[in-house]
Amino acid sequence: MASKPVSDFKCQPNGENTPRRVSGSGRSCRYQSESESDGGPTAKSLAQLCSRDEDERAAALEELSQEVLLCLGSARQGSARLSKQTLLHLLRLSRSCPLQEVRGRATELLRTAQDQGVDVPRALASGPSAFIPAKEMLKEGPNQKVLIESFLSLGRVDHITMVMALHPSYLSCFLRTQHALLELDGPLPRHWRHYIALMAAARHHCSYLVQQHSAGFLEAGGEESWLSGLERAPTKLRSLQTLNKLLAHRPWLITQQHIQELVCPGADPPWSLAELIHAVVLMAHAHSLSSFVWGCGLNPEPDHIGGYTFEPPSPSHLPRSPHSPAHEDGRQELVDGAMEVEVLMKRMVELQQQEEECTQEEMVTRFERERSESIPTAVVRGAPPDLVLCLVEEPEFRYEDFAPRGEQAPPTMRAQDYSWEDHGFSLVNRLLPDMGQLLDEKFQVVSYLTYHRMAMHEGVDTYTLRKALWNYIHCLYGIRYDDYDYGSVNVLLERSLKVFVKTLACHPEQTTARVYHACWRHFRHSEKVHANLIVMEARLQAALLYTLRAITHYMR
Amino acid sequence: MEKMSRVTTALSSNTISGRTMFCHLDAPANAISVCRDATQVVVAGRNIFKIYGLEEEQFVEKLNLRVGRKPSLNFSCADVMWHQMEENLLATAATNGAVVTWNLGKPSRNKQDQLFTEHKRTVNKVCFHPTEVYMLLSGSQDGFMKCFDLRKKESVSTFSGQSESVRDVQFSMKDYFTFAASFENGNVQLWDIRRPDRYERMFTAHTGPVFCCDWHPDDRGWLATGGRDKMVKVWDMTTNRAKEIYCVQTIASVARVKWRPERKFHLATCSMMVDHNIYVWDIRRPFIPFATFEEHKDVTTGIVWRHQHDPHFLLSGSKDSTLYQHMFKDATRPVDKANPEGLCFGLLGDLAFAAKESLISSDANRKPYPGGDRRYPIFFFKKPDPTEQFAHVSSALSVFETDLDSNRMDWFVKTAQLYLLSGKPFAELCDHNAKVARELKRPQVSTTWTMLRIMFSDPANLTAQGPNHNLSKLGTLPLMNSFSMKEMGSGMGTESRLERSKGDSRQDNIHLEPGNSHISNNNEENEETEGSDGQAEYMFGDAELDDDDLYSVEHDNQAEEQEYTLPQEAFQLRHEIMDNPSAPEHLQQDKADSPHVSGNEAEVTCLTPIESFSLISISQPLYSPHLPASFFCPIVREMLSYYAEQGDVQMAVSVLIVLGDRIRKEIDDLTQEHWYMSYIDLLQRFELWNVSNEVIKLSTCSAITCLNQTSTTLHINCSNCKRPMSNKGWICDRCHQCASVCAVCHHVVKGLFVWCQGCSHGGHLEHMMNWLKSSAHCPAGCGHLCEYT
């Protein structure tokens, strides 16, 4: 079961006479449609670049360069023949392809083109993430095998994959889940899935995901006009808006009525429960992934808007676009952070031994304090690009801090009364077979993921810290564990970290480099990515739990 | 025997009575438990902790244990257990990780006795030792199990589950030192309480969490586990490796499992999500619940049998804030609604038949039937060997296919031309049409005609013809022959034979019992099924295929037969219907004493066979005394609608016409008219004018018959002046001459007028024929050489 959904990701015989994979041919159609104006068979060779057969790959690379050179040679107005798409593909390959020979050749071709007087695009970003220096990425080095594998099966290595590849065990189950959500059999048509995902990503102004899913949407045969605004999409999709909004910002408000409105036969046109679950998982997935994208400061892909420029580089002025994360260097304030780590470790050890008893009152207060503590997250950013804005209804609806205790605080959800393990899983698996299993696996991988090290220390049990992070996020979403002492959140998570986590979980679009760099200053980047993963999954689970509970109540 | 006497004493000393009843709780329940003497039940949940007394007619609230102005989380219970030895002692597991004991004997309002806060996370389960008063075991989400001695302030030993969350812990009923623990990762561990360092044994029971486990109350080696993977598994722990001996597949994750007292193979389950019912399973029959309780409106969270020796009362608490007492006799029995054997015609004449495997394959078990080939017997019952009554219940599915060569439409034309719709006796029409359909390779239609003949014919007519002869002449589906019975006497005869042999075997059974402990043990196990399933070996419907023609056809079909093996269960004749209290005692007495039981037998012995027969046996007019033709009308009506909806409106209309008054009033006029119109339209498209006309003529719908009356006007021109003849009569208004005069006799022709297309002269048909026989020229003398063909 585990490896079935992405058998093409996991393993494929590398035999000489392996027939070209189906997905490969599917991809070739995609490129065909994308680069129609190309008029050339470039698409085919591009698709074959991710063949598992080395010879075939080499042949495809040869063919590709022949074609490009032919284009350059045959026409004096080279740029007329060499379309923008092809150039962008070459750019992307030269930047992100994990295969050395492809990368080298693509760079070479681009340079040749430039020599011929073609306007050649240039990637703006120097690496997948604006927060993590590209050099560090290489140093902490995701292993190349993982990247090559995902290049071969997905056709490209996007920035998400590159950053997640710092945690390969998580990456594989993440890709499997995403593949199952977007590509495998399911109640929703494929272009709808992408559309729902981009609707969801738009709520967090995540133009990275919006662009990625727009491409997926068009590729799956979606109608281009839908992308220009929500009002062009079918009513059925638009009816998801309320749920999308709540799910993104205040999932605790989702009730049985919301489900009923969508599902009951009176609704026009009604959703089936299976479709609805599929859509909910898609939306929650996209929301939490937006958190990750913002939290890791992912740069736009080289072929995304804002990821490239045709202008020559000017030394004085770095062009910035609203699509890439704000760049503030927060690293200068690197003061004796080493002390911080020591203190944190001591506290962790203390916590594990501590037998301090506190009253119920106190426990409740601690939970409430964490939940309603005001963490200033609002660094107001410029308005999101139109590309995204046209896909959002009520953009002013945001996460709202829980009111201090007493005043109409929404009821807390008790984790013991509705948990993923006992309840959520069964419901998802019932309505969307296999999805429960995949999500469950992902949650488990995240909760067990550890390298037994912290900053410069090895052999540390980070369980309490991970638990505190997870529970803190759930606490921000109003989920309370009876058996957890929220005092330890306060002890373990210093304020700058809380700012980071809360921004990520609740206002991901406001994440800045300053926030990223301010916390955990001596930690490795991969550890911060790890924290990002915890935030992402905890957020996903919280949102799912609320919706699933509402669905359970509806089904009752 | 020994056990039985114990049961009787247990029950007689403390007779429990009651009825199905419920009461509203103030809050959702998480768990319930009963005290040993079955008079009180404790309900625990996040916001409730109360004791209810079980009275004859109702629940009575006895005590609220949730006291204090601001109840602490220690009251938020995940589980509760009432000590089975000490009636004042209760233990609860709190969601915040506390284990609390309660002493009802305390004089104060707060009955809390001890508080252990050793667990770091939610405690999922507490369990008292069944015989040791002071020993309490807990299992928690933090991956530890702790054993408490209630005389001490803290735990005496801690068992580590390697940070896997513990979902359930249960002391073995029989082994003093053993307990089982189930884990979130799907494992089950066996521990010895004297050795906290390491488990005795571990095995993986489920994929995903194992939510519950329960030791069999009598059989020391049996452990039932239920998991999120929707399975209940029964493990035999006596062997070296835990062996899965039974597996029940439910429809939702299994939250609780409880063995039913005094019934070796029964257990009750409830689900954690989606499904609100409580099921009682016979583990030997894992595909259909033995009994179901459907009262709850939200998930059932706690189930417990009221008394440990009484299988008739089940208590349950639920998230819907109700507490129920279920009487076993009020349970629904899904088995009653299940079919014992499955038989189904495919749309195109294929036939699938599923039955117990032994019925289909094993020749050895079959009792020889005097005279005749027994190679294709279909129905017979065999008395199962009591020792393995449920051991090998598996069914076989056979599919018999007919070959289809084309799906072109020419069958429509042929059928339309060849069908006879009137002019012969009903039976012959049916036979003819069946034959037509069969020759066109439409067995389904053919069979329908045959069945119609059987349904609506006067039985007296049929008996005149030999059944098999009749069949072969009709040549129905080859397969039908398998079902034909020969010379079995009347239906009553069959029945009486069954009864007799059944009686015999019953005597044998009883006869054996005192001497043979093995058998008696068996009867005990199968006590509930005795009433319905211990019948004699008998059979019926042994196909007699002496007709060679048919036989060869059948062989052809046999070649295509495919064998499938269905999962166990499938369509075995239902074997459990009764919930006989203490059946072994009854068995000693004459069966007739128990009217309920005998009624049941009758049901099985005669109803089942006849059900199987009524539609498929052709030769025997079994039904003739009971079933008037009108009995079938609803079925026929449905059938017609079915055909019409399938697009075969031809069949619908043909049957409608052939059956005539037999069915007409059953179908509303509008539908009939609709069918007729469609059929006529089709016929006309295929240019089958004659058939279309016949159909119109035979139809009884006024709207249809009047189709023949429309467009019947003929416009005539005068043969002299070429003007239209306007008024009636034979004289043209304009030229005042007779319009159509016979050229031979010069009289006006009224009726058939025949004329030469060359010279337009003509006259009476006979006159013209006669004339042209002798002469080649026109009788009018125009000199034209007319021809009459």
PDB file of C-alpha atoms in Angstrom, chain A residues 23-194:
ATOM      1  CA  SER A  23       3.469   9.297 -17.247  1.00  0.00           C
ATOM      2  CA  GLY A  24       6.323  10.222 -19.479  1.00  0.00           C
ATOM      3  CA  SER A  25       4.141  10.242 -22.510  1.00  0.00           C
ATOM      4  CA  GLY A  26       1.515  12.155 -20.616  1.00  0.00           C
ATOM      5  CA  ARG A  27       4.077  14.729 -19.853  1.00  0.00           C
ATOM      6  CA  SER A  28       5.034  14.985 -23.442  1.00  0.00           C
ATOM      7  CA  CYS A  29       1.476  16.041 -24.226  1.00  0.00           C
ATOM      8  CA  ARG A  30       1.686  18.618 -21.554  1.00  0.00           C
ATOM      9  CA  TYR A  31       4.753  20.196 -23.013  1.00  0.00           C
ATOM     10  CA  GLN A  32       3.231  20.016 -26.410  1.00  0.00           C
ATOM     11  CA  SER A  33       0.327  22.082 -25.286  1.00  0.00           C
ATOM     12  CA  GLU A  34       2.464  24.488 -23.369  1.00  0.00           C
ATOM     13  CA  SER A  35       4.850  25.107 -26.146  1.00  0.00           C
ATOM     14  CA  GLU A  36       2.561  24.972 -29.087  1.00  0.00           C
ATOM     15  CA  SER A  37       4.036  28.121 -30.455  1.00  0.00           C
ATOM     16  CA  ASP A  38       7.338  26.348 -30.453  1.00  0.00           C
ATOM     17  CA  GLY A  39       6.438  24.436 -33.504  1.00  0.00           C
ATOM     18  CA  GLY A  40       9.348  22.196 -32.723  1.00  0.00           C
ATOM     19  CA  PRO A  41       9.553  18.737 -31.244  1.00  0.00           C
ATOM     20  CA  THR A  42      11.458  20.208 -28.309  1.00  0.00           C
ATOM     21  CA  ALA A  43       8.676  19.091 -26.021  1.00  0.00           C
ATOM     22  CA  LYS A  44       9.361  15.490 -26.721  1.00  0.00           C
ATOM     23  CA  SER A  45      12.993  15.693 -25.926  1.00  0.00           C
ATOM     24  CA  LEU A  46      12.214  17.663 -22.802  1.00  0.00           C
ATOM     25  CA  ALA A  47       9.922  14.913 -21.657  1.00  0.00           C
ATOM     26  CA  GLN A  48      12.460  12.277 -22.447  1.00  0.00           C
ATOM     27  CA  LEU A  49      15.011  14.023 -20.351  1.00  0.00           C
ATOM     28  CA  CYS A  50      13.377  12.420 -17.372  1.00  0.00           C
ATOM     29  CA  SER A  51      13.504   8.969 -18.797  1.00  0.00           C
ATOM     30  CA  ARG A  52      14.932   6.395 -16.481  1.00  0.00           C
ATOM     31  CA  ASP A  53      17.020   4.970 -19.210  1.00  0.00           C
ATOM     32  CA  GLU A  54      20.346   6.711 -19.255  1.00  0.00           C
ATOM     33  CA  ASP A  55      20.914   6.241 -22.974  1.00  0.00           C
ATOM     34  CA  GLU A  56      17.524   7.564 -23.784  1.00  0.00           C
ATOM     35  CA  ARG A  57      18.229  10.550 -21.625  1.00  0.00           C
ATOM     36  CA  ALA A  58      21.490  11.213 -23.340  1.00  0.00           C
ATOM     37  CA  ALA A  59      19.816  10.920 -26.717  1.00  0.00           C
ATOM     38  CA  ALA A  60      17.092  13.319 -25.661  1.00  0.00           C
ATOM     39  CA  LEU A  61      19.649  15.801 -24.427  1.00  0.00           C
ATOM     40  CA  GLU A  62      21.503  15.546 -27.716  1.00  0.00           C
ATOM     41  CA  GLU A  63      18.318  16.005 -29.661  1.00  0.00           C
ATOM     42  CA  LEU A  64      17.335  18.996 -27.569  1.00  0.00           C
ATOM     43  CA  SER A  65      20.576  20.777 -28.138  1.00  0.00           C
ATOM     44  CA  GLN A  66      20.481  19.989 -31.864  1.00  0.00           C
ATOM     45  CA  GLU A  67      17.062  21.536 -32.111  1.00  0.00           C
ATOM     46  CA  VAL A  68      18.004  24.620 -30.193  1.00  0.00           C
ATOM     47  CA  LEU A  69      21.127  25.088 -32.220  1.00  0.00           C
ATOM     48  CA  LEU A  70      19.144  24.541 -35.388  1.00  0.00           C
ATOM     49  CA  CYS A  71      16.728  27.254 -34.356  1.00  0.00           C
ATOM     50  CA  LEU A  72      19.584  29.563 -33.601  1.00  0.00           C
ATOM     51  CA  GLY A  73      21.306  28.823 -36.835  1.00  0.00           C
ATOM     52  CA  SER A  74      18.422  28.855 -39.250  1.00  0.00           C
ATOM     53  CA  ALA A  75      16.999  32.217 -38.431  1.00  0.00           C
ATOM     54  CA  ARG A  76      18.818  35.403 -37.936  1.00  0.00           C
ATOM     55  CA  GLN A  77      16.066  36.677 -35.752  1.00  0.00           C
ATOM     56  CA  GLY A  78      16.808  33.900 -33.340  1.00  0.00           C
ATOM     57  CA  SER A  79      14.435  34.987 -30.650  1.00  0.00           C
ATOM     58  CA  ALA A  80      11.562  34.741 -33.023  1.00  0.00           C
ATOM     59  CA  ARG A  81      12.166  31.083 -33.436  1.00  0.00           C
ATOM     60  CA  LEU A  82      13.232  30.215 -29.976  1.00  0.00           C
ATOM     61  CA  SER A  83      10.141  30.765 -27.918  1.00  0.00           C
ATOM     62  CA  LYS A  84      10.004  32.123 -24.443  1.00  0.00           C
ATOM     63  CA  GLN A  85       8.777  28.787 -23.106  1.00  0.00           C
ATOM     64  CA  THR A  86      11.752  26.927 -24.448  1.00  0.00           C
ATOM     65  CA  LEU A  87      14.070  29.488 -22.986  1.00  0.00           C
ATOM     66  CA  LEU A  88      12.388  29.236 -19.628  1.00  0.00           C
ATOM     67  CA  HIS A  89      12.568  25.491 -19.716  1.00  0.00           C
ATOM     68  CA  LEU A  90      16.242  25.711 -20.444  1.00  0.00           C
ATOM     69  CA  LEU A  91      16.665  28.183 -17.661  1.00  0.00           C
ATOM     70  CA  ARG A  92      14.871  25.926 -15.245  1.00  0.00           C
ATOM     71  CA  LEU A  93      16.910  22.940 -16.288  1.00  0.00           C
ATOM     72  CA  SER A  94      20.108  24.857 -15.928  1.00  0.00           C
ATOM     73  CA  ARG A  95      19.156  25.919 -12.437  1.00  0.00           C
ATOM     74  CA  SER A  96      17.420  23.035 -10.852  1.00  0.00           C
ATOM     75  CA  CYS A  97      18.046  19.817 -12.667  1.00  0.00           C
ATOM     76  CA  PRO A  98      19.855  17.450 -10.347  1.00  0.00           C
ATOM     77  CA  LEU A  99      21.529  15.717 -13.268  1.00  0.00           C
ATOM     78  CA  GLN A 100      24.918  17.241 -13.826  1.00  0.00           C
ATOM     79  CA  GLU A 101      25.088  16.696 -17.586  1.00  0.00           C
ATOM     80  CA  VAL A 102      21.661  18.198 -18.223  1.00  0.00           C
ATOM     81  CA  ARG A 103      22.398  21.218 -16.111  1.00  0.00           C
ATOM     82  CA  GLY A 104      25.707  21.800 -17.870  1.00  0.00           C
ATOM     83  CA  ARG A 105      24.262  21.443 -21.339  1.00  0.00           C
ATOM     84  CA  ALA A 106      21.348  23.725 -20.630  1.00  0.00           C
ATOM     85  CA  THR A 107      23.635  26.428 -19.341  1.00  0.00           C
ATOM     86  CA  GLU A 108      25.803  26.028 -22.372  1.00  0.00           C
ATOM     87  CA  LEU A 109      22.857  26.324 -24.731  1.00  0.00           C
ATOM     88  CA  LEU A 110      21.650  29.456 -23.038  1.00  0.00           C
ATOM     89  CA  ARG A 111      25.053  30.986 -23.313  1.00  0.00           C
ATOM     90  CA  THR A 112      25.246  30.104 -26.988  1.00  0.00           C
ATOM     91  CA  ALA A 113      21.868  31.668 -27.498  1.00  0.00           C
ATOM     92  CA  GLN A 114      22.988  34.803 -25.768  1.00  0.00           C
ATOM     93  CA  ASP A 115      26.051  34.935 -27.954  1.00  0.00           C
ATOM     94  CA  GLN A 116      23.753  34.754 -30.935  1.00  0.00           C
ATOM     95  CA  GLY A 117      21.993  37.835 -29.724  1.00  0.00           C
ATOM     96  CA  VAL A 118      18.939  36.239 -28.226  1.00  0.00           C
ATOM     97  CA  ASP A 119      17.412  37.836 -25.169  1.00  0.00           C
ATOM     98  CA  VAL A 120      17.998  35.241 -22.566  1.00  0.00           C
ATOM     99  CA  PRO A 121      16.134  35.168 -19.304  1.00  0.00           C
ATOM    100  CA  ARG A 122      17.991  35.186 -16.074  1.00  0.00           C
ATOM    101  CA  ALA A 123      16.829  33.706 -12.814  1.00  0.00           C
ATOM    102  CA  LEU A 124      16.361  36.258 -10.101  1.00  0.00           C
ATOM    103  CA  ALA A 125      16.827  34.050  -7.149  1.00  0.00           C
ATOM    104  CA  SER A 126      19.925  32.237  -6.268  1.00  0.00           C
ATOM    105  CA  GLY A 127      18.540  29.099  -4.778  1.00  0.00           C
ATOM    106  CA  PRO A 128      15.235  27.657  -3.690  1.00  0.00           C
ATOM    107  CA  SER A 129      14.858  29.745  -0.595  1.00  0.00           C
ATOM    108  CA  ALA A 130      15.331  33.372   0.176  1.00  0.00           C
ATOM    109  CA  PHE A 131      16.050  32.573   3.799  1.00  0.00           C
ATOM    110  CA  ILE A 132      18.487  29.791   3.389  1.00  0.00           C
ATOM    111  CA  PRO A 133      21.599  30.751   1.453  1.00  0.00           C
ATOM    112  CA  ALA A 134      22.107  28.522  -1.542  1.00  0.00           C
ATOM    113  CA  LYS A 135      25.553  27.590  -0.329  1.00  0.00           C
ATOM    114  CA  GLU A 136      24.182  26.359   2.954  1.00  0.00           C
ATOM    115  CA  MET A 137      21.593  24.315   1.122  1.00  0.00           C
ATOM    116  CA  LEU A 138      24.429  22.545  -0.637  1.00  0.00           C
ATOM    117  CA  LYS A 139      26.411  22.147   2.526  1.00  0.00           C
ATOM    118  CA  GLU A 140      23.633  20.606   4.516  1.00  0.00           C
ATOM    119  CA  GLY A 141      23.191  18.792   1.306  1.00  0.00           C
ATOM    120  CA  PRO A 142      20.033  16.947   0.485  1.00  0.00           C
ATOM    121  CA  ASN A 143      21.279  13.796  -1.062  1.00  0.00           C
ATOM    122  CA  GLN A 144      21.272  13.918  -4.803  1.00  0.00           C
ATOM    123  CA  LYS A 145      19.625  10.547  -5.144  1.00  0.00           C
ATOM    124  CA  VAL A 146      16.396  11.829  -3.684  1.00  0.00           C
ATOM    125  CA  LEU A 147      16.406  14.803  -6.008  1.00  0.00           C
ATOM    126  CA  ILE A 148      17.184  12.745  -9.068  1.00  0.00           C
ATOM    127  CA  GLU A 149      14.433  10.355  -8.153  1.00  0.00           C
ATOM    128  CA  SER A 150      11.886  13.114  -7.914  1.00  0.00           C
ATOM    129  CA  PHE A 151      13.159  14.730 -11.100  1.00  0.00           C
ATOM    130  CA  LEU A 152      12.682  11.494 -12.947  1.00  0.00           C
ATOM    131  CA  SER A 153       9.215  10.885 -11.651  1.00  0.00           C
ATOM    132  CA  LEU A 154       7.808  14.398 -11.525  1.00  0.00           C
ATOM    133  CA  GLY A 155       9.627  15.928 -14.441  1.00  0.00           C
ATOM    134  CA  ARG A 156      11.010  18.768 -12.420  1.00  0.00           C
ATOM    135  CA  VAL A 157      12.460  19.502  -9.047  1.00  0.00           C
ATOM    136  CA  ASP A 158      10.614  22.423  -7.605  1.00  0.00           C
ATOM    137  CA  HIS A 159      11.763  24.495  -4.696  1.00  0.00           C
ATOM    138  CA  ILE A 160       9.440  22.750  -2.274  1.00  0.00           C
ATOM    139  CA  THR A 161      11.028  19.447  -3.111  1.00  0.00           C
ATOM    140  CA  MET A 162      14.519  20.866  -2.832  1.00  0.00           C
ATOM    141  CA  VAL A 163      13.932  22.256   0.608  1.00  0.00           C
ATOM    142  CA  MET A 164      12.007  19.259   1.835  1.00  0.00           C
ATOM    143  CA  ALA A 165      14.749  17.035   0.576  1.00  0.00           C
ATOM    144  CA  LEU A 166      16.598  18.083   3.702  1.00  0.00           C
ATOM    145  CA  HIS A 167      14.273  15.553   5.317  1.00  0.00           C
ATOM    146  CA  PRO A 168      14.090  12.729   2.793  1.00  0.00           C
ATOM    147  CA  SER A 169      11.897  10.423   4.843  1.00  0.00           C
ATOM    148  CA  TYR A 170       9.277  13.117   5.047  1.00  0.00           C
ATOM    149  CA  LEU A 171       9.651  14.123   1.425  1.00  0.00           C
ATOM    150  CA  SER A 172       8.780  10.708   0.123  1.00  0.00           C
ATOM    151  CA  CYS A 173       5.524  10.455   2.013  1.00  0.00           C
ATOM    152  CA  PHE A 174       4.692  14.063   1.259  1.00  0.00           C
ATOM    153  CA  LEU A 175       5.086  13.497  -2.459  1.00  0.00           C
ATOM    154  CA  ARG A 176       3.113  10.303  -2.258  1.00  0.00           C
ATOM    155  CA  THR A 177       0.224  12.067  -0.556  1.00  0.00           C
ATOM    156  CA  GLN A 178       0.314  14.996  -2.923  1.00  0.00           C
ATOM    157  CA  HIS A 179       0.418  12.692  -5.890  1.00  0.00           C
ATOM    158  CA  ALA A 180      -2.578  10.752  -4.589  1.00  0.00           C
ATOM    159  CA  LEU A 181      -4.457  13.959  -3.887  1.00  0.00           C
ATOM    160  CA  LEU A 182      -3.868  15.528  -7.253  1.00  0.00           C
ATOM    161  CA  GLU A 183      -3.350  12.745  -9.725  1.00  0.00           C
ATOM    162  CA  LEU A 184      -4.697   9.383  -8.635  1.00  0.00           C
ATOM    163  CA  ASP A 185      -8.258   8.164  -8.755  1.00  0.00           C
ATOM    164  CA  GLY A 186     -10.643  10.231  -6.757  1.00  0.00           C
ATOM    165  CA  PRO A 187     -14.118  11.652  -6.902  1.00  0.00           C
ATOM    166  CA  LEU A 188     -13.095  15.044  -8.267  1.00  0.00           C
ATOM    167  CA  PRO A 189     -11.920  15.705 -11.812  1.00  0.00           C
ATOM    168  CA  ARG A 190      -8.249  16.560 -12.053  1.00  0.00           C
ATOM    169  CA  HIS A 191      -8.532  20.158 -13.155  1.00  0.00           C
ATOM    170  CA  TRP A 192     -10.981  20.787 -10.318  1.00  0.00           C
ATOM    171  CA  ARG A 193      -8.467  19.522  -7.844  1.00  0.00           C
ATOM    172  CA  HIS A 194      -5.884  22.003  -9.033  1.00  0.00           C
TER     173      HIS A 194
END
